[in-house]
Amino acid sequence: MTARFAVGDRVRIADRTPPAHQRTPAYVKGQAGVVVYLCGAEGQPESLGHGGDGTPPMDVYRVRLAQTDLWPDYRGSRGDTLDVEIFEHWLDPAER
Amino acid sequence: MADHHHPHPSRADDPEPTTHHQVMGLALRELLIEKGIYTADDERARIEMLEAASPANGARIVARAWTDPAFKARLLTDPNPAIEALGLDPFNAIHVVENTETVHNVIVCTLCSCYPRQLLGPQPAWYKARAYRARVVREPRQVLAEFGTHVPDDVVVRVHDSTAELRYMVLPRRPAGTEGWDEAALAALVTRDSLIGVTVPTMP
C-alpha cells in the first residue's frame, strides 16, 4: 500500500469521536500540521480495540503542530512544536 | 508513648476486594497456562527481563553516540539495528530524537504511559501521572522548569506525544568539558530523566 501523504505535506486531523477505541488525542482533533516522518503501517486501533484484526493496516504519520495553534494562550516561544502519531484515516489534505 | 491517645482503627488484614478486571486477568492467565500457550516460568522470565532493563541501557546508547559519529548517524536514521548491535533488545520500534543547540525534545504519552520499557526499565510514577501527561503538552516550559530545566527562549521545545507504536528516547547533548572522556565515564552522566527530556546531563 502506498502512503497517501509525504514528508512536508500539510494535513488536518479529523475532528470526530467514533464510538470505539481510538489513538487520536482529543486536544489535537481539528488541528492542521505538517507530516515530518512516516512511521509505517499499523493495525487500526478502532478495530483492534474491539476484538477485530485491525485490517487493513493504515500508514501512521508523525504530524508536527504549532503550540500556538493548539493553545491560543500558549506561554512559550513561537517556534515550539508538538509531534503526534496519527493514523492515515484520521488525516485529510490541508491548505498551505 | 503515654500521650498517644487519639484512636485509629487497625488496618484490615485483607486488601481491597478483587475487582472484576483483576478476576478476569487472573482467569485469563490461568487459562493461557492451562492450555499451554505459555508456562508460568515463561511469565516469570519475562517479568525478570522487564525488571532487569534500566536507564543504564539508554546511557550506554547515548555514550556510544557521543563518541562514535557513524553509530550516531545509524541511531538517528535506523535505530533498532544500531541498538541491537549493542546487545540490547528494544522490543518496540524506537525513534531517537536529538537535542541540539536549537532544539530541546521531551517525551510524553498523553493517552496512557507508552515508554521504551524493554529498553529503559519501568517508567517513573510521574510519567504515568495525569498531571505530567496533561501539562507537558500544554505548558512544557513550565513543567521543564519544575524539573530544574530552563530552556532559553531561542531554543525550540519539541514535545513528542507517543500515541501509536513508536517508542521515543531523547539523545541529549554532550556536556561541555567532557572531551576525551571514555564511554563509561560519559554514560555515568546520562540519567533516566535526561533520556525522557525533562532534564539534561550535567557535569558532576
XYZ file of C-alpha atoms in Angstrom:
300
model
C 0.000 0.000 0.000
C 1.374 3.411 -0.901
C 1.335 6.094 1.734
C -1.123 8.858 0.839
C 0.985 11.634 2.361
C 4.676 12.504 2.155
C 7.055 14.372 4.464
C 6.317 18.098 4.126
C 2.607 17.652 3.288
C 0.203 19.803 5.238
C -2.614 17.765 6.781
C -5.616 18.277 9.032
C -6.552 15.849 11.793
C -10.231 14.837 11.679
C -12.491 16.228 14.394
C -14.715 13.264 15.142
C -15.411 10.908 18.014
C -16.272 7.395 16.843
C -17.927 5.140 19.401
C -14.798 2.999 19.517
C -11.273 2.749 20.883
C -9.035 5.286 19.129
C -5.489 6.634 19.430
C -6.182 10.239 18.417
C -5.993 12.512 21.477
C -8.900 14.972 21.768
C -6.620 18.007 22.064
C -5.237 17.601 18.504
C -8.561 16.979 16.733
C -9.332 19.556 14.038
C -5.724 20.837 14.055
C -3.563 21.229 10.942
C 0.150 20.486 10.809
C 2.959 19.112 8.687
C 3.987 15.490 8.138
C 7.554 15.076 9.457
C 8.018 11.284 9.463
C 6.382 8.165 8.032
C 6.154 5.521 10.769
C 4.970 2.615 8.574
C 1.620 0.820 8.595
C -0.109 -0.428 11.742
C -3.386 -2.182 12.539
C -6.353 0.142 13.011
C -6.984 0.771 16.714
C -10.757 1.180 16.147
C -10.822 -2.497 15.144
C -8.044 -3.905 17.359
C -9.618 -2.376 20.459
C -12.818 -4.375 19.914
C -11.562 -7.845 19.076
C -11.043 -7.135 15.350
C -7.879 -7.904 13.391
C -7.077 -4.263 12.569
C -7.045 -4.820 8.800
C -6.355 -3.217 6.503
C -3.278 -1.747 8.209
C -3.048 2.026 7.899
C 0.010 4.208 7.477
C 0.905 6.205 10.569
C 2.481 9.665 10.357
C 4.217 11.928 12.802
C 2.438 15.244 12.387
C 4.076 18.416 13.715
C 1.708 21.021 15.163
C 2.494 24.560 16.292
C 1.916 25.034 20.029
C 0.488 28.497 19.333
C -2.185 26.835 17.127
C -3.017 24.231 19.784
C -3.302 26.644 22.687
C -4.313 30.268 21.964
C -2.887 31.310 25.342
C 0.348 29.305 24.928
C 3.127 30.665 27.123
C 6.351 29.783 25.375
C 8.294 30.506 22.224
C 6.503 30.892 18.893
C 8.601 28.114 17.365
C 7.619 25.476 19.951
C 6.002 22.394 18.445
C 4.257 19.158 19.302
C 4.706 15.936 17.300
C 1.940 13.346 17.446
C 1.460 9.990 15.686
C -1.757 9.904 13.647
C -3.259 7.126 11.508
C -3.911 7.915 7.830
C -7.691 7.502 8.084
C -7.693 10.418 10.520
C -5.938 12.786 8.079
C -7.134 14.984 5.200
C -5.038 17.227 2.980
C -4.915 20.784 4.336
C -4.359 24.103 2.608
C -0.912 25.698 2.903
C 4.101 6.905 74.371
C 1.759 7.962 77.185
C 0.477 10.931 75.137
C -0.558 8.768 72.231
C -4.319 8.850 72.827
C -6.036 9.504 69.513
C -7.802 6.367 68.331
C -7.133 4.919 64.928
C -8.530 1.623 63.720
C -6.034 -1.040 62.791
C -5.698 -1.791 59.105
C -7.750 -4.669 57.760
C -5.784 -7.852 57.143
C -7.199 -8.324 53.649
C -6.533 -5.942 50.781
C -9.294 -4.195 48.826
C -11.837 -6.551 47.247
C -10.593 -8.010 43.977
C -12.117 -6.071 41.082
C -13.868 -7.535 38.054
C -10.876 -6.749 35.839
C -8.416 -8.338 38.270
C -10.519 -11.504 38.334
C -10.663 -11.532 34.514
C -6.885 -11.040 34.347
C -6.230 -13.908 36.743
C -8.678 -16.169 34.888
C -7.041 -15.355 31.525
C -3.581 -16.075 32.909
C -4.701 -19.433 34.339
C -6.343 -20.406 31.052
C -3.282 -19.458 28.971
C -1.046 -21.570 31.197
C -3.562 -24.448 31.330
C -3.813 -24.503 27.534
C -0.036 -24.481 27.193
C 0.158 -21.116 25.369
C 2.948 -20.221 27.785
C 4.267 -21.506 31.078
C 4.427 -19.833 34.468
C 8.188 -19.931 34.057
C 7.947 -18.032 30.732
C 5.977 -15.371 32.569
C 8.494 -15.187 35.398
C 11.360 -14.868 32.888
C 9.523 -12.056 31.068
C 8.955 -10.136 34.310
C 12.598 -10.687 35.245
C 13.707 -9.301 31.872
C 11.455 -6.233 32.214
C 12.718 -5.533 35.714
C 16.340 -6.013 34.666
C 16.019 -3.315 31.979
C 17.242 0.011 33.309
C 18.168 3.508 32.162
C 21.788 2.264 32.151
C 20.943 0.755 28.745
C 19.912 4.141 27.397
C 23.024 5.711 28.924
C 25.215 3.180 27.089
C 23.492 4.012 23.798
C 23.964 7.746 24.357
C 27.632 7.397 25.350
C 28.310 5.377 22.195
C 26.537 8.001 20.056
C 28.619 10.762 21.685
C 31.884 9.002 20.852
C 31.128 7.285 17.521
C 29.670 9.553 14.777
C 28.860 6.610 12.466
C 26.881 4.909 15.267
C 25.064 8.163 15.998
C 24.076 8.533 12.332
C 22.656 4.982 12.325
C 20.902 5.554 15.657
C 19.078 8.599 14.299
C 18.077 7.067 10.944
C 17.554 3.349 11.695
C 17.710 2.968 15.492
C 16.654 -0.634 16.109
C 19.567 -2.371 14.317
C 22.020 0.092 15.893
C 20.652 -0.651 19.390
C 20.593 -4.413 18.749
C 24.264 -4.231 17.721
C 24.992 -3.205 21.338
C 23.350 -6.448 22.509
C 20.118 -4.764 23.640
C 16.579 -5.780 22.660
C 14.327 -2.723 22.192
C 11.218 -4.931 21.511
C 9.278 -1.962 20.040
C 10.237 0.255 17.117
C 12.345 3.026 18.662
C 12.607 6.620 17.479
C 15.530 8.665 18.777
C 15.176 12.460 18.853
C 18.337 14.549 19.152
C 18.745 17.609 21.332
C 20.782 20.294 19.583
C 21.800 23.908 20.166
C 18.402 24.929 18.751
C 16.011 22.110 19.737
C 15.100 20.549 23.100
C 12.950 17.387 22.981
C 10.678 15.952 25.660
C 8.600 12.751 25.598
C 5.089 12.022 26.881
C 2.234 9.612 26.254
C -0.987 11.564 26.855
C -3.279 8.576 26.198
C -1.643 6.170 28.646
C 2.030 5.730 29.560
C 3.862 4.347 26.464
C 7.584 4.223 27.188
C 10.540 2.156 25.888
C 10.256 -0.084 28.962
C 12.019 -3.096 27.482
C 14.975 -0.809 26.902
C 14.922 1.637 29.840
C 13.077 -0.264 32.555
C 9.808 0.760 34.232
C 8.630 4.326 33.692
C 8.768 6.679 36.695
C 5.481 7.208 38.559
C 5.254 10.860 37.495
C 5.448 9.839 33.815
C 2.188 7.923 34.302
C 0.526 10.695 36.345
C -2.240 12.728 34.750
C -0.623 15.974 35.866
C 2.522 15.371 33.786
C 0.614 13.974 30.791
C -1.862 16.846 30.664
C 0.551 19.659 31.442
C 3.668 18.847 29.432
C 1.797 19.183 26.129
C 0.177 22.438 27.210
C 2.880 24.254 29.146
C 6.094 22.296 28.518
C 8.452 25.095 29.527
C 6.778 25.474 32.925
C 6.911 21.702 33.523
C 10.571 21.568 32.470
C 11.347 24.455 34.804
C 9.823 22.452 37.664
C 12.381 19.739 36.847
C 15.073 22.426 37.029
C 15.440 22.643 33.248
C 15.263 26.196 31.944
C 15.167 26.173 28.146
C 16.266 29.504 26.611
C 13.621 31.331 24.512
C 15.646 30.908 21.313
C 15.692 27.106 21.701
C 12.601 25.352 20.316
C 10.816 22.994 22.707
C 9.545 19.976 20.788
C 7.091 17.749 22.674
C 6.564 14.207 21.342
C 3.222 12.597 22.164
C 3.732 8.850 21.856
C 0.243 7.858 20.626
C 0.896 4.791 18.432
C 3.575 2.127 18.034
C 6.848 4.085 18.193
C 8.696 4.425 21.480
C 10.812 7.536 21.928
C 14.174 8.210 23.504
C 15.999 11.545 23.678
C 19.636 11.779 22.638
C 20.816 14.574 24.960
C 23.671 16.969 24.171
C 27.102 16.015 25.390
C 28.117 18.341 28.233
C 30.980 20.722 27.526
C 34.224 19.808 29.259
C 33.913 16.062 28.623
C 36.352 15.961 25.705
C 38.460 12.827 25.845
C 36.215 11.033 28.374
C 35.677 7.326 27.773
C 32.245 5.772 27.199
C 31.825 4.503 30.761
C 32.522 7.940 32.253
C 30.155 9.589 29.762
C 27.398 7.022 30.399
C 27.538 7.856 34.109
C 26.343 11.395 33.247
C 23.197 10.176 31.467
C 20.177 9.871 33.762
C 16.738 8.390 33.141
C 15.164 11.850 33.207
C 17.589 13.129 30.563
C 16.511 10.237 28.289
C 12.886 11.415 28.662
C 13.996 15.011 28.144
C 12.862 16.606 31.397
C 16.477 17.217 32.410
C 19.832 17.494 30.644
C 23.080 15.727 31.592
C 25.397 17.926 33.609
C 28.937 17.660 34.928
C 29.131 16.215 38.446
